[in-house]
Amino acid sequence: SGQINPESGKVENSNGSYQKRFRDLEGLYEDADAFQQMLPEWSDQVVYEVQDHRASEQPGDLIYGTTVMKPGCVGLEFFMTRGHQHQKAECAETYFGLTGEGVLLMESPEGDIEVKEIKEEIMVYVPPYWIHRSVNTGKNPFIFLFNYPADSGQDYGIIERNKGMRKRIISEGKEGWTMIVNEQYGEVE
Ligand code: M6P
Ligand code: ZN
């Protein structure tokens, strides 16, 4: 067992972590010009950090941890994770909000879309096969807990090949968010 700090996302007994810096996220956002304009100042800054606890990678085991995501936008589009489908696509996942607010954008293999708001004490379930990505729609760090099967893995290729997910989450008005069509989706080079 171990403590999880809801304000920092620190996982007391984590045995792995990684950070995604702004420069690592090129190509994710619709507004490539806005990305380039932010790059000099933002390049080294951490957009999100994952800390997890992995007991083993045996089927039946679980990985748990936290994601901490900074607030911000590239153009109108909120900071988000790369997003993935599980490599073992039949594996589900849960998220539990700790601090801040955001959404989980989910897309089924048939192209159905679900957007679930996550904030403190809200639990969200990602069904098997659904592609998922988290988005910080707030003005503060967005911190949540996750749990998924230890042998699930992540497949990033599906989002890369499709040029993203079918929808994007952008800011609207002062505090709000809205979903728009990803115009680049499925584009062929
Ligand atoms: C969540 C979990 C992790 C994932 C992380 C970052 O915390 O779903 O499995 O690694 O988000 O997302 P991504 O792997 O898409 O960059
Ligand atoms: Zn996942």
PDB file of C-alpha atoms in Angstrom, residues 21-22 25 41 57 65-67 90 100 107-108 117 122 125 143 148 160 183 188:
ATOM      1  CA  ARG A  21       7.508  17.683 -22.647  1.00  0.00           C
ATOM      2  CA  PHE A  22       5.960  20.185 -25.018  1.00  0.00           C
ATOM      3  CA  LEU A  25       3.929  16.532 -28.600  1.00  0.00           C
ATOM      4  CA  GLU A  41       9.199  29.176 -24.593  1.00  0.00           C
ATOM      5  CA  GLU A  57       3.359  -7.679 -16.040  1.00  0.00           C
ATOM      6  CA  GLY A  65      -0.763   5.411 -10.944  1.00  0.00           C
ATOM      7  CA  THR A  66      -1.429   9.053 -11.556  1.00  0.00           C
ATOM      8  CA  THR A  67      -1.244  11.478 -14.437  1.00  0.00           C
ATOM      9  CA  GLU A  90      -9.812  -6.155 -24.833  1.00  0.00           C
ATOM     10  CA  GLY A 100      -8.661  19.970 -11.344  1.00  0.00           C
ATOM     11  CA  GLU A 107     -13.795   6.570 -29.411  1.00  0.00           C
ATOM     12  CA  SER A 108     -15.055   3.077 -30.197  1.00  0.00           C
ATOM     13  CA  GLU A 117     -16.006  14.901 -17.512  1.00  0.00           C
ATOM     14  CA  ILE A 122     -15.514  11.225 -10.318  1.00  0.00           C
ATOM     15  CA  TYR A 125     -14.741   3.622 -17.009  1.00  0.00           C
ATOM     16  CA  ILE A 143      -4.646  15.106 -11.721  1.00  0.00           C
ATOM     17  CA  TYR A 148      -5.445  -1.009 -15.984  1.00  0.00           C
ATOM     18  CA  GLU A 160      -0.848   8.237 -35.613  1.00  0.00           C
ATOM     19  CA  GLU A 183     -10.584  17.929 -40.036  1.00  0.00           C
ATOM     20  CA  VAL A 188      -3.816  10.495 -46.633  1.00  0.00           C
TER      21      VAL A 188
END
